[in-house]
Each structure stands twice: as C-alpha cells, then as structure tokens.
PDB file of C-alpha atoms in Angstrom:
ATOM      1  CA  UNK B   1      71.613 -19.044 -19.810  1.00 31.00           C
ATOM      2  CA  UNK B   2      68.639 -17.716 -19.140  1.00 32.00           C
ATOM      3  CA  UNK B   3      65.773 -19.189 -16.464  1.00 42.00           C
ATOM      4  CA  UNK B   4      64.109 -21.863 -17.984  1.00 42.00           C
ATOM      5  CA  UNK B   5      61.192 -22.187 -15.443  1.00 47.00           C
ATOM      6  CA  UNK B   6      59.783 -20.814 -12.262  1.00 48.00           C
ATOM      7  CA  UNK B   7      57.177 -21.198  -9.315  1.00 48.00           C
ATOM      8  CA  UNK B   8      54.614 -18.652  -9.796  1.00 46.00           C
ATOM      9  CA  UNK B   9      53.815 -18.772  -6.069  1.00 44.00           C
ATOM     10  CA  UNK B  10      55.954 -16.262  -3.956  1.00 37.00           C
ATOM     11  CA  UNK B  11      55.193 -18.419  -0.861  1.00 37.00           C
ATOM     12  CA  UNK B  12      56.316 -21.670   0.866  1.00 40.00           C
ATOM     13  CA  UNK B  13      54.951 -24.666  -0.869  1.00 37.00           C
ATOM     14  CA  UNK B  14      53.543 -25.998   2.418  1.00 45.00           C
ATOM     15  CA  UNK B  15      51.806 -22.722   3.516  1.00 54.00           C
ATOM     16  CA  UNK B  16      48.128 -23.959   2.549  1.00 53.00           C
ATOM     17  CA  UNK B  17      46.155 -20.759   3.811  1.00 51.00           C
ATOM     18  CA  UNK B  18      48.825 -18.601   1.588  1.00 59.00           C
ATOM     19  CA  UNK B  19      48.330 -20.439  -1.479  1.00 57.00           C
ATOM     20  CA  UNK B  20      44.467 -20.593  -0.894  1.00 57.00           C
ATOM     21  CA  UNK B  21      44.565 -16.916  -0.898  1.00 58.00           C
ATOM     22  CA  UNK B  22      46.633 -16.807  -3.966  1.00 60.00           C
ATOM     23  CA  UNK B  23      44.241 -18.931  -5.568  1.00 60.00           C
ATOM     24  CA  UNK B  24      41.271 -16.910  -4.393  1.00 58.00           C
ATOM     25  CA  UNK B  25      42.983 -13.974  -5.922  1.00 64.00           C
ATOM     26  CA  UNK B  26      43.174 -15.579  -9.500  1.00 66.00           C
ATOM     27  CA  UNK B  27      39.857 -17.533  -9.671  1.00 72.00           C
ATOM     28  CA  UNK B  28      37.742 -14.037 -10.833  1.00 70.00           C
ATOM     29  CA  UNK B  29      40.058 -13.734 -13.807  1.00 74.00           C
ATOM     30  CA  UNK B  30      40.262 -17.360 -14.498  1.00 77.00           C
ATOM     31  CA  UNK B  31      36.323 -17.705 -14.597  1.00 78.00           C
ATOM     32  CA  UNK B  32      36.317 -14.639 -17.085  1.00 79.00           C
ATOM     33  CA  UNK B  33      39.027 -16.579 -19.283  1.00 81.00           C
ATOM     34  CA  UNK B  34      37.125 -19.860 -19.186  1.00 83.00           C
ATOM     35  CA  UNK B  35      33.722 -18.101 -20.350  1.00 82.00           C
ATOM     36  CA  UNK B  36      35.829 -16.596 -23.007  1.00 81.00           C
ATOM     37  CA  UNK B  37      36.746 -20.147 -24.279  1.00 80.00           C
ATOM     38  CA  UNK B  38      33.238 -21.373 -23.753  1.00 78.00           C
ATOM     39  CA  UNK B  39      32.027 -18.812 -26.092  1.00 75.00           C
ATOM     40  CA  UNK B  40      34.604 -20.470 -28.821  1.00 71.00           C
ATOM     41  CA  UNK B  41      33.490 -23.898 -28.374  1.00 70.00           C
ATOM     42  CA  UNK B  42      29.815 -23.381 -27.585  1.00 65.00           C
ATOM     43  CA  UNK B  43      28.232 -23.781 -31.140  1.00 59.00           C
ATOM     44  CA  UNK B  44      29.760 -27.378 -31.556  1.00 52.00           C
ATOM     45  CA  UNK B  45      28.858 -28.412 -27.689  1.00 56.00           C
ATOM     46  CA  UNK B  46      25.882 -30.492 -27.997  1.00 51.00           C
ATOM     47  CA  UNK B  47      24.211 -32.044 -24.674  1.00 52.00           C
ATOM     48  CA  UNK B  48      24.101 -35.639 -24.331  1.00 51.00           C
ATOM     49  CA  UNK B  49      20.413 -35.918 -24.703  1.00 50.00           C
ATOM     50  CA  UNK B  50      18.821 -39.289 -26.102  1.00 49.00           C
ATOM     51  CA  UNK B  51      15.524 -40.684 -27.299  1.00 49.00           C
ATOM     52  CA  UNK B  52      13.905 -43.034 -24.603  1.00 46.00           C
ATOM     53  CA  UNK B  53      11.515 -43.126 -21.775  1.00 45.00           C
ATOM     54  CA  UNK B  54      10.374 -39.504 -20.536  1.00 46.00           C
ATOM     55  CA  UNK B  55       7.675 -36.946 -20.415  1.00 48.00           C
ATOM     56  CA  UNK B  56       9.636 -34.202 -22.341  1.00 53.00           C
ATOM     57  CA  UNK B  57       9.351 -33.753 -25.945  1.00 54.00           C
ATOM     58  CA  UNK B  58      12.762 -33.898 -27.743  1.00 53.00           C
ATOM     59  CA  UNK B  59      12.182 -33.736 -31.477  1.00 64.00           C
ATOM     60  CA  UNK B  60      10.230 -34.892 -34.736  1.00 63.00           C
ATOM     61  CA  UNK B  61      12.047 -37.294 -37.103  1.00 71.00           C
ATOM     62  CA  UNK B  62      10.885 -39.144 -40.298  1.00 78.00           C
ATOM     63  CA  UNK B  63       9.167 -42.338 -39.887  1.00 67.00           C
ATOM     64  CA  UNK B  64      10.878 -45.291 -41.078  1.00 71.00           C
ATOM     65  CA  UNK B  65       8.663 -48.613 -41.563  1.00 72.00           C
ATOM     66  CA  UNK B  66       8.774 -50.859 -38.771  1.00 65.00           C
ATOM     67  CA  UNK B  67       9.206 -48.069 -36.175  1.00 66.00           C
ATOM     68  CA  UNK B  68       7.376 -48.790 -33.189  1.00 59.00           C
ATOM     69  CA  UNK B  69       7.130 -45.269 -32.093  1.00 64.00           C
ATOM     70  CA  UNK B  70       3.420 -43.291 -32.261  1.00 72.00           C
ATOM     71  CA  UNK B  71       3.124 -41.261 -35.722  1.00 75.00           C
ATOM     72  CA  UNK B  72       2.404 -37.644 -34.851  1.00 73.00           C
ATOM     73  CA  UNK B  73      -0.594 -36.930 -37.336  1.00 69.00           C
ATOM     74  CA  UNK B  74      -0.623 -33.372 -36.598  1.00 75.00           C
ATOM     75  CA  UNK B  75       3.258 -32.918 -37.594  1.00 75.00           C
ATOM     76  CA  UNK B  76       2.978 -35.201 -40.724  1.00 75.00           C
ATOM     77  CA  UNK B  77      -0.264 -33.086 -42.037  1.00 75.00           C
ATOM     78  CA  UNK B  78       2.139 -30.204 -42.530  1.00 81.00           C
ATOM     79  CA  UNK B  79       3.561 -31.471 -45.516  1.00 80.00           C
ATOM     80  CA  UNK B  80       4.217 -35.096 -47.515  1.00 75.00           C
ATOM     81  CA  UNK B  81       6.354 -36.652 -44.698  1.00 76.00           C
ATOM     82  CA  UNK B  82       5.212 -38.707 -41.926  1.00 79.00           C
ATOM     83  CA  UNK B  83       6.822 -37.963 -38.408  1.00 74.00           C
ATOM     84  CA  UNK B  84       7.185 -39.385 -35.100  1.00 75.00           C
ATOM     85  CA  UNK B  85       7.565 -37.757 -31.978  1.00 70.00           C
ATOM     86  CA  UNK B  86      10.514 -38.213 -29.742  1.00 66.00           C
ATOM     87  CA  UNK B  87      10.809 -37.863 -26.239  1.00 61.00           C
ATOM     88  CA  UNK B  88      13.872 -37.294 -24.261  1.00 52.00           C
ATOM     89  CA  UNK B  89      15.538 -40.036 -22.039  1.00 49.00           C
ATOM     90  CA  UNK B  90      15.602 -39.001 -18.290  1.00 46.00           C
ATOM     91  CA  UNK B  91      18.139 -40.562 -16.316  1.00 50.00           C
ATOM     92  CA  UNK B  92      19.832 -38.920 -12.961  1.00 47.00           C
ATOM     93  CA  UNK B  93      23.520 -37.977 -14.148  1.00 75.00           C
ATOM     94  CA  UNK B  94      26.111 -35.984 -12.237  1.00 90.00           C
ATOM     95  CA  UNK B  95      29.349 -34.973 -13.680  1.00 94.00           C
ATOM     96  CA  UNK B  96      32.230 -34.528 -11.207  1.00 97.00           C
ATOM     97  CA  UNK B  97      35.094 -31.851 -11.789  1.00 97.00           C
ATOM     98  CA  UNK B  98      38.225 -31.466 -10.173  1.00 97.00           C
ATOM     99  CA  UNK B  99      41.727 -29.728 -10.627  1.00 96.00           C
ATOM    100  CA  UNK B 100      44.668 -30.632  -8.861  1.00 95.00           C
ATOM    101  CA  UNK B 101      45.945 -27.796  -6.123  1.00 92.00           C
ATOM    102  CA  UNK B 102      49.152 -29.462  -5.380  1.00 91.00           C
ATOM    103  CA  UNK B 103      52.278 -27.394  -5.433  1.00 90.00           C
ATOM    104  CA  UNK B 104      53.777 -28.881  -8.779  1.00 92.00           C
ATOM    105  CA  UNK B 105      50.938 -27.339 -10.747  1.00 93.00           C
ATOM    106  CA  UNK B 106      52.558 -24.017  -9.825  1.00 91.00           C
ATOM    107  CA  UNK B 107      55.414 -24.822 -12.306  1.00 92.00           C
ATOM    108  CA  UNK B 108      55.661 -22.439 -15.601  1.00 93.00           C
ATOM    109  CA  UNK B 109      58.468 -22.374 -18.113  1.00 93.00           C
ATOM    110  CA  UNK B 110      59.673 -19.567 -20.184  1.00 91.00           C
ATOM    111  CA  UNK B 111      57.998 -21.490 -23.253  1.00 91.00           C
ATOM    112  CA  UNK B 112      54.308 -21.375 -21.724  1.00 93.00           C
ATOM    113  CA  UNK B 113      51.804 -18.535 -21.387  1.00 88.00           C
ATOM    114  CA  UNK B 114      50.173 -19.669 -17.930  1.00 92.00           C
ATOM    115  CA  UNK B 115      51.080 -22.032 -15.229  1.00 93.00           C
ATOM    116  CA  UNK B 116      49.647 -25.361 -14.942  1.00 95.00           C
ATOM    117  CA  UNK B 117      47.403 -24.542 -12.066  1.00 93.00           C
ATOM    118  CA  UNK B 118      45.948 -21.516 -13.996  1.00 93.00           C
ATOM    119  CA  UNK B 119      45.054 -23.876 -16.935  1.00 94.00           C
ATOM    120  CA  UNK B 120      43.719 -26.755 -14.941  1.00 95.00           C
ATOM    121  CA  UNK B 121      41.230 -24.336 -13.201  1.00 93.00           C
ATOM    122  CA  UNK B 122      40.385 -22.834 -16.394  1.00 93.00           C
ATOM    123  CA  UNK B 123      39.682 -26.089 -17.988  1.00 94.00           C
ATOM    124  CA  UNK B 124      37.663 -27.274 -14.921  1.00 94.00           C
ATOM    125  CA  UNK B 125      35.534 -23.785 -15.022  1.00 93.00           C
ATOM    126  CA  UNK B 126      34.842 -23.914 -18.612  1.00 93.00           C
ATOM    127  CA  UNK B 127      33.477 -27.704 -18.311  1.00 93.00           C
ATOM    128  CA  UNK B 128      31.430 -26.565 -15.515  1.00 93.00           C
ATOM    129  CA  UNK B 129      29.962 -23.769 -17.630  1.00 90.00           C
ATOM    130  CA  UNK B 130      29.422 -25.944 -20.618  1.00 89.00           C
ATOM    131  CA  UNK B 131      27.784 -28.668 -18.593  1.00 89.00           C
ATOM    132  CA  UNK B 132      25.424 -25.929 -16.688  1.00 88.00           C
ATOM    133  CA  UNK B 133      24.276 -24.417 -19.947  1.00 84.00           C
ATOM    134  CA  UNK B 134      23.346 -27.963 -21.006  1.00 80.00           C
ATOM    135  CA  UNK B 135      21.161 -28.982 -18.084  1.00 81.00           C
ATOM    136  CA  UNK B 136      23.709 -31.424 -16.303  1.00 86.00           C
ATOM    137  CA  UNK B 137      24.325 -31.566 -12.774  1.00 90.00           C
ATOM    138  CA  UNK B 138      27.864 -31.059 -11.727  1.00 94.00           C
ATOM    139  CA  UNK B 139      29.960 -31.290  -8.354  1.00 95.00           C
ATOM    140  CA  UNK B 140      33.678 -30.828  -7.167  1.00 96.00           C
ATOM    141  CA  UNK B 141      34.727 -33.565  -4.568  1.00 95.00           C
ATOM    142  CA  UNK B 142      35.427 -32.211  -1.379  1.00 91.00           C
ATOM    143  CA  UNK B 143      33.966 -28.837  -2.047  1.00 92.00           C
ATOM    144  CA  UNK B 144      30.313 -28.935  -3.310  1.00 93.00           C
ATOM    145  CA  UNK B 145      27.450 -31.822  -3.631  1.00 93.00           C
ATOM    146  CA  UNK B 146      25.988 -32.270  -6.968  1.00 93.00           C
ATOM    147  CA  UNK B 147      23.569 -29.611  -8.076  1.00 92.00           C
ATOM    148  CA  UNK B 148      22.021 -28.219 -11.132  1.00 89.00           C
ATOM    149  CA  UNK B 149      22.305 -24.232 -11.974  1.00 89.00           C
ATOM    150  CA  UNK B 150      22.629 -22.186 -15.029  1.00 86.00           C
ATOM    151  CA  UNK B 151      25.455 -20.546 -13.061  1.00 90.00           C
ATOM    152  CA  UNK B 152      27.173 -23.569 -12.120  1.00 90.00           C
ATOM    153  CA  UNK B 153      30.674 -22.182 -13.142  1.00 91.00           C
ATOM    154  CA  UNK B 154      30.168 -19.254 -11.061  1.00 91.00           C
ATOM    155  CA  UNK B 155      29.100 -21.130  -8.158  1.00 93.00           C
ATOM    156  CA  UNK B 156      32.112 -23.279  -7.955  1.00 93.00           C
ATOM    157  CA  UNK B 157      34.313 -20.440  -8.671  1.00 91.00           C
ATOM    158  CA  UNK B 158      32.795 -18.785  -5.373  1.00 90.00           C
ATOM    159  CA  UNK B 159      33.377 -22.152  -3.336  1.00 90.00           C
ATOM    160  CA  UNK B 160      36.992 -22.418  -4.513  1.00 89.00           C
ATOM    161  CA  UNK B 161      37.645 -18.566  -3.787  1.00 85.00           C
ATOM    162  CA  UNK B 162      36.540 -19.218  -0.025  1.00 83.00           C
ATOM    163  CA  UNK B 163      38.339 -22.454   0.290  1.00 79.00           C
ATOM    164  CA  UNK B 164      41.256 -22.178   2.880  1.00 73.00           C
ATOM    165  CA  UNK B 165      42.609 -25.422   1.929  1.00 74.00           C
ATOM    166  CA  UNK B 166      41.901 -27.898  -0.430  1.00 79.00           C
ATOM    167  CA  UNK B 167      43.312 -31.509  -0.069  1.00 84.00           C
ATOM    168  CA  UNK B 168      45.957 -32.591  -2.781  1.00 86.00           C
ATOM    169  CA  UNK B 169      43.725 -36.054  -3.474  1.00 92.00           C
ATOM    170  CA  UNK B 170      40.125 -35.615  -2.328  1.00 93.00           C
ATOM    171  CA  UNK B 171      38.068 -38.650  -1.336  1.00 94.00           C
ATOM    172  CA  UNK B 172      36.492 -40.058  -4.255  1.00 96.00           C
ATOM    173  CA  UNK B 173      34.426 -43.024  -2.644  1.00 93.00           C
ATOM    174  CA  UNK B 174      31.271 -41.088  -2.419  1.00 91.00           C
ATOM    175  CA  UNK B 175      31.106 -41.144  -6.368  1.00 94.00           C
ATOM    176  CA  UNK B 176      28.893 -43.784  -7.651  1.00 88.00           C
ATOM    177  CA  UNK B 177      27.908 -45.711 -10.881  1.00 86.00           C
ATOM    178  CA  UNK B 178      26.423 -43.597 -13.627  1.00 84.00           C
ATOM    179  CA  UNK B 179      28.535 -40.856 -13.006  1.00 91.00           C
ATOM    180  CA  UNK B 180      31.393 -39.100 -14.958  1.00 94.00           C
ATOM    181  CA  UNK B 181      34.376 -37.532 -13.169  1.00 97.00           C
ATOM    182  CA  UNK B 182      36.801 -35.077 -15.190  1.00 97.00           C
ATOM    183  CA  UNK B 183      40.239 -35.046 -13.350  1.00 98.00           C
ATOM    184  CA  UNK B 184      42.681 -32.064 -14.163  1.00 98.00           C
ATOM    185  CA  UNK B 185      46.187 -32.699 -13.209  1.00 97.00           C
ATOM    186  CA  UNK B 186      49.931 -33.292 -14.114  1.00 97.00           C
ATOM    187  CA  UNK B 187      49.607 -36.795 -12.976  1.00 97.00           C
ATOM    188  CA  UNK B 188      53.448 -36.494 -11.990  1.00 95.00           C
ATOM    189  CA  UNK B 189      52.990 -38.950  -8.955  1.00 94.00           C
ATOM    190  CA  UNK B 190      54.187 -42.703  -9.217  1.00 94.00           C
ATOM    191  CA  UNK B 191      51.532 -44.459 -11.761  1.00 97.00           C
ATOM    192  CA  UNK B 192      50.950 -47.032  -9.019  1.00 97.00           C
ATOM    193  CA  UNK B 193      49.871 -44.098  -6.651  1.00 96.00           C
ATOM    194  CA  UNK B 194      47.539 -42.641  -8.995  1.00 97.00           C
ATOM    195  CA  UNK B 195      45.910 -46.132 -10.163  1.00 97.00           C
ATOM    196  CA  UNK B 196      45.541 -47.017  -6.135  1.00 97.00           C
ATOM    197  CA  UNK B 197      43.981 -43.507  -5.711  1.00 97.00           C
ATOM    198  CA  UNK B 198      41.570 -43.890  -8.690  1.00 97.00           C
ATOM    199  CA  UNK B 199      40.972 -47.525  -8.265  1.00 97.00           C
ATOM    200  CA  UNK B 200      37.744 -46.611  -6.073  1.00 96.00           C
ATOM    201  CA  UNK B 201      36.007 -45.021  -9.256  1.00 96.00           C
ATOM    202  CA  UNK B 202      36.874 -48.237 -11.212  1.00 95.00           C
ATOM    203  CA  UNK B 203      35.024 -50.606  -8.728  1.00 95.00           C
ATOM    204  CA  UNK B 204      32.088 -48.306  -8.509  1.00 94.00           C
ATOM    205  CA  UNK B 205      31.389 -48.214 -12.277  1.00 93.00           C
ATOM    206  CA  UNK B 206      32.465 -44.339 -12.614  1.00 95.00           C
ATOM    207  CA  UNK B 207      33.708 -43.141 -16.003  1.00 95.00           C
ATOM    208  CA  UNK B 208      36.707 -40.861 -15.626  1.00 97.00           C
ATOM    209  CA  UNK B 209      38.316 -38.671 -18.213  1.00 97.00           C
ATOM    210  CA  UNK B 210      41.547 -37.532 -17.157  1.00 98.00           C
ATOM    211  CA  UNK B 211      43.176 -34.201 -18.538  1.00 98.00           C
ATOM    212  CA  UNK B 212      46.803 -34.410 -18.157  1.00 98.00           C
ATOM    213  CA  UNK B 213      48.170 -30.646 -17.971  1.00 98.00           C
ATOM    214  CA  UNK B 214      51.770 -30.524 -19.217  1.00 97.00           C
ATOM    215  CA  UNK B 215      54.286 -27.738 -19.533  1.00 97.00           C
ATOM    216  CA  UNK B 216      56.318 -28.146 -22.697  1.00 96.00           C
ATOM    217  CA  UNK B 217      59.594 -27.880 -20.622  1.00 95.00           C
ATOM    218  CA  UNK B 218      58.665 -31.009 -18.713  1.00 94.00           C
ATOM    219  CA  UNK B 219      58.456 -32.974 -21.929  1.00 94.00           C
ATOM    220  CA  UNK B 220      61.830 -31.559 -23.639  1.00 94.00           C
ATOM    221  CA  UNK B 221      64.003 -31.112 -20.675  1.00 94.00           C
ATOM    222  CA  UNK B 222      65.846 -28.040 -21.906  1.00 93.00           C
ATOM    223  CA  UNK B 223      68.406 -27.724 -19.147  1.00 92.00           C
ATOM    224  CA  UNK B 224      72.280 -27.648 -19.580  1.00 93.00           C
ATOM    225  CA  UNK B 225      74.917 -27.160 -17.183  1.00 94.00           C
ATOM    226  CA  UNK B 226      74.945 -26.993 -13.258  1.00 94.00           C
ATOM    227  CA  UNK B 227      71.537 -27.073 -12.651  1.00 92.00           C
ATOM    228  CA  UNK B 228      69.572 -27.333  -9.056  1.00 91.00           C
ATOM    229  CA  UNK B 229      66.462 -29.090  -9.262  1.00 89.00           C
ATOM    230  CA  UNK B 230      63.913 -28.457  -6.375  1.00 87.00           C
ATOM    231  CA  UNK B 231      60.872 -31.074  -5.573  1.00 85.00           C
ATOM    232  CA  UNK B 232      57.848 -28.611  -5.538  1.00 83.00           C
ATOM    233  CA  UNK B 233      56.185 -31.120  -3.124  1.00 81.00           C
ATOM    234  CA  UNK B 234      58.787 -31.933  -0.408  1.00 83.00           C
ATOM    235  CA  UNK B 235      61.211 -29.116  -1.276  1.00 84.00           C
ATOM    236  CA  UNK B 236      64.145 -31.749  -1.668  1.00 89.00           C
ATOM    237  CA  UNK B 237      67.085 -30.455  -3.848  1.00 90.00           C
ATOM    238  CA  UNK B 238      68.804 -32.199  -6.578  1.00 88.00           C
ATOM    239  CA  UNK B 239      71.955 -30.582  -8.040  1.00 91.00           C
ATOM    240  CA  UNK B 240      73.383 -31.833 -11.372  1.00 90.00           C
ATOM    241  CA  UNK B 241      76.678 -30.852 -12.731  1.00 92.00           C
ATOM    242  CA  UNK B 242      75.568 -31.177 -16.433  1.00 93.00           C
ATOM    243  CA  UNK B 243      71.719 -31.712 -16.425  1.00 92.00           C
ATOM    244  CA  UNK B 244      72.016 -32.537 -20.302  1.00 94.00           C
ATOM    245  CA  UNK B 245      73.310 -36.119 -19.386  1.00 94.00           C
ATOM    246  CA  UNK B 246      70.007 -36.581 -17.766  1.00 93.00           C
ATOM    247  CA  UNK B 247      68.002 -35.467 -20.597  1.00 93.00           C
ATOM    248  CA  UNK B 248      67.713 -38.924 -22.494  1.00 95.00           C
ATOM    249  CA  UNK B 249      66.771 -40.990 -19.368  1.00 95.00           C
ATOM    250  CA  UNK B 250      64.167 -38.350 -18.135  1.00 94.00           C
ATOM    251  CA  UNK B 251      62.269 -38.247 -21.413  1.00 96.00           C
ATOM    252  CA  UNK B 252      61.755 -41.969 -21.410  1.00 96.00           C
ATOM    253  CA  UNK B 253      60.749 -42.052 -17.828  1.00 96.00           C
ATOM    254  CA  UNK B 254      58.402 -39.159 -18.650  1.00 96.00           C
ATOM    255  CA  UNK B 255      56.743 -40.898 -21.703  1.00 97.00           C
ATOM    256  CA  UNK B 256      56.586 -44.185 -19.967  1.00 97.00           C
ATOM    257  CA  UNK B 257      54.457 -42.695 -17.013  1.00 97.00           C
ATOM    258  CA  UNK B 258      52.112 -41.091 -19.476  1.00 97.00           C
ATOM    259  CA  UNK B 259      51.738 -44.398 -21.747  1.00 98.00           C
ATOM    260  CA  UNK B 260      51.271 -46.618 -18.618  1.00 98.00           C
ATOM    261  CA  UNK B 261      48.384 -44.271 -17.108  1.00 98.00           C
ATOM    262  CA  UNK B 262      46.966 -44.047 -20.698  1.00 97.00           C
ATOM    263  CA  UNK B 263      46.870 -48.004 -21.407  1.00 98.00           C
ATOM    264  CA  UNK B 264      45.605 -48.369 -17.961  1.00 98.00           C
ATOM    265  CA  UNK B 265      42.798 -45.778 -18.652  1.00 97.00           C
ATOM    266  CA  UNK B 266      41.963 -47.429 -21.901  1.00 95.00           C
ATOM    267  CA  UNK B 267      41.408 -50.773 -20.328  1.00 96.00           C
ATOM    268  CA  UNK B 268      38.884 -49.044 -17.973  1.00 96.00           C
ATOM    269  CA  UNK B 269      37.042 -47.431 -20.740  1.00 95.00           C
ATOM    270  CA  UNK B 270      38.326 -44.225 -19.779  1.00 96.00           C
ATOM    271  CA  UNK B 271      39.560 -41.429 -21.694  1.00 96.00           C
ATOM    272  CA  UNK B 272      43.126 -39.713 -21.520  1.00 97.00           C
ATOM    273  CA  UNK B 273      43.881 -36.467 -22.845  1.00 97.00           C
ATOM    274  CA  UNK B 274      47.229 -34.401 -22.608  1.00 97.00           C
ATOM    275  CA  UNK B 275      46.974 -30.520 -22.857  1.00 96.00           C
ATOM    276  CA  UNK B 276      50.132 -28.465 -22.987  1.00 97.00           C
ATOM    277  CA  UNK B 277      50.210 -25.323 -21.466  1.00 96.00           C
ATOM    278  CA  UNK B 278      51.761 -23.526 -24.787  1.00 95.00           C
ATOM    279  CA  UNK B 279      48.436 -24.763 -26.669  1.00 93.00           C
ATOM    280  CA  UNK B 280      45.046 -23.588 -26.658  1.00 91.00           C
ATOM    281  CA  UNK B 281      42.867 -24.724 -23.609  1.00 92.00           C
ATOM    282  CA  UNK B 282      39.710 -25.139 -25.988  1.00 91.00           C
ATOM    283  CA  UNK B 283      41.585 -28.218 -27.641  1.00 91.00           C
ATOM    284  CA  UNK B 284      41.209 -30.077 -24.561  1.00 93.00           C
ATOM    285  CA  UNK B 285      37.363 -29.327 -23.805  1.00 90.00           C
ATOM    286  CA  UNK B 286      36.696 -30.617 -27.595  1.00 88.00           C
ATOM    287  CA  UNK B 287      38.540 -33.897 -26.891  1.00 91.00           C
ATOM    288  CA  UNK B 288      36.740 -34.269 -23.471  1.00 91.00           C
ATOM    289  CA  UNK B 289      33.376 -33.508 -25.212  1.00 85.00           C
ATOM    290  CA  UNK B 290      33.912 -36.061 -27.712  1.00 85.00           C
ATOM    291  CA  UNK B 291      34.721 -38.560 -24.916  1.00 89.00           C
ATOM    292  CA  UNK B 292      31.747 -38.025 -22.704  1.00 85.00           C
ATOM    293  CA  UNK B 293      29.510 -38.672 -25.683  1.00 78.00           C
ATOM    294  CA  UNK B 294      31.377 -41.562 -27.108  1.00 73.00           C
ATOM    295  CA  UNK B 295      30.349 -45.256 -26.446  1.00 55.00           C
ATOM    296  CA  UNK B 296      33.381 -45.912 -24.397  1.00 45.00           C
ATOM    297  CA  UNK B 297      35.124 -48.057 -27.207  1.00 39.00           C
ATOM    298  CA  UNK B 298      37.810 -45.680 -28.132  1.00 40.00           C
ATOM    299  CA  UNK B 299      39.081 -44.424 -24.731  1.00 41.00           C
ATOM    300  CA  UNK B 300      42.337 -44.311 -23.226  1.00 44.00           C
ATOM    301  CA  UNK B 301      44.462 -42.971 -26.169  1.00 46.00           C
ATOM    302  CA  UNK B 302      46.630 -40.210 -24.870  1.00 55.00           C
ATOM    303  CA  UNK B 303      45.767 -37.187 -27.327  1.00 55.00           C
ATOM    304  CA  UNK B 304      48.457 -34.427 -27.233  1.00 57.00           C
TER     305      UNK B 304
END
C-alpha cells in the first residue's frame, strides 16, 4: 500500500541547527498564511475590553434606574433617551504564546495538507496578529519579553527566524498571575510529564489555553501489514508484523491521553481545544477566542 505519513524535515531529528534553518525558511510563508486566516475571523474578534475604572472613554449606554454611573447630559440631549458614559477598565494583561518545536511536530500524513509544526506556528502567529490588533501585550517564553505593538506577529516571526535552537519545553516559571498563555502542541508526551511541566502555571494562577494539533492518521491508525514505526524524539524503532492488530489498543490509549489531559485542564479552569490538520485553522482560533473571553466556568472540554 502507499505511504501513510512522512516526516517533513530532510534532516536528522537531533540536528537543532538544521531544524532552526528549516523553520526560518518556513516562517515568512506561515506569517502570510496566518494573516490570511486572521482576515477571515477578524470581523468576529472583539477585544476583552470591560467597563470599569480608567481614563479612556469606552462607550455610551442607556441609563437604567439605580445606575450609579454619571449621566452624560450632552449626549442625552441629542434624543429622547438618557445615556451614561462608560470608561474602559484598565489592567495590565499579557498573553503568552508558544508553539511546540519538538521533532514529533514534523509529522504529516497523506490525509493532511500541512505538518503539525506548520499548523502550530500558523495558529500562534495568527493569535499574535489578532491580539496585537486588539492592543494586548504578547510574549513568547524563552524568545521575547512582553511587548505591545501593532506588528506583533511580524516581530515574533522575525525572532523565530533567527532563533538557532528553541528548547522543547521552555521555562514557564516567570509567567505570573493575571496572564493568559496559549500552548500549541500535539501533547503526545506522557500525561504526567505534561502536567508536571504545566503545574507551575497552575500554582502561579495563570490561565492556560491548550490547543492540541492532531494529524488524522494519529487518531485513526490506518496502518496494516508489516510496518516499521520510528520515534521522532529518540529514533527508536518498532517493527509490527501485522500493524492492524495494534489499532484498537492504540486508539484507546490515544483517546485516554486526550481525555485525561482535558479533564485536568477543566479542573484548573483552563481550556482545551483540538485542531486537526485536515481541518481549518480558523476553527481553533474562534474556540480559543471564546475561551479567553469566557469567565472560566466551561473550560476544559476537548473540542474537536
């Protein structure tokens, strides 16, 4: 039968410099793709502005009996309604973004149009673009400090292009309370390892949004006959005489990993979204936006 999937990098998995150069060559095209996706969802993307204490005007709204806000008589004189002037709530807030650079993200099956790494970078850059346009501070752990700029996606893309080697799991201990972080990965590590890595965020009161990027072949396991499997992280190989005999147990373990991680996120008030590489990237952006603007009561459900 034909080849089911392949690793997209024509280099050794441990060659960090070669992988960095490959990423640098991809980033400009991925930035263009991210901006194209942003233009399809920007009409429904609203900032997380709130009414509260601040100096900047936000909106006029109709007066309601018992409202403690000051009536704006000049605006009210224009028609038969009474209006109050709301100011915008001001609070320092940073959204951290991260896309998994590990070798397992290079996988792409025949059923997908892009590799997991490409999809993860597009999602991260698209979020950077959307958040920058909304006036949010953004940052990338181990790459940039928090900053505010209208060209935030372009600045992060430039940093990624020049990064010789990025850690598989960056240090998250500097991220503090009242921040959000969006983590885009396949999350194929043992669940206990992922929880241990992200536990510092829970202890610091950080709200996290996990986007699991999944290739359709990873869920369906469409392999049959004699098949050799290679671990992209270690290079270890496993040869199965009849791969189809492993399918049922594999699928159970694959789903169990996702469900356990999603349930853990729900207990912490975090969001968990699944995005398949044969589906639109914009679907994940919409779901993450809803999670970031929600009050946290419905977080944690794994949405495919």
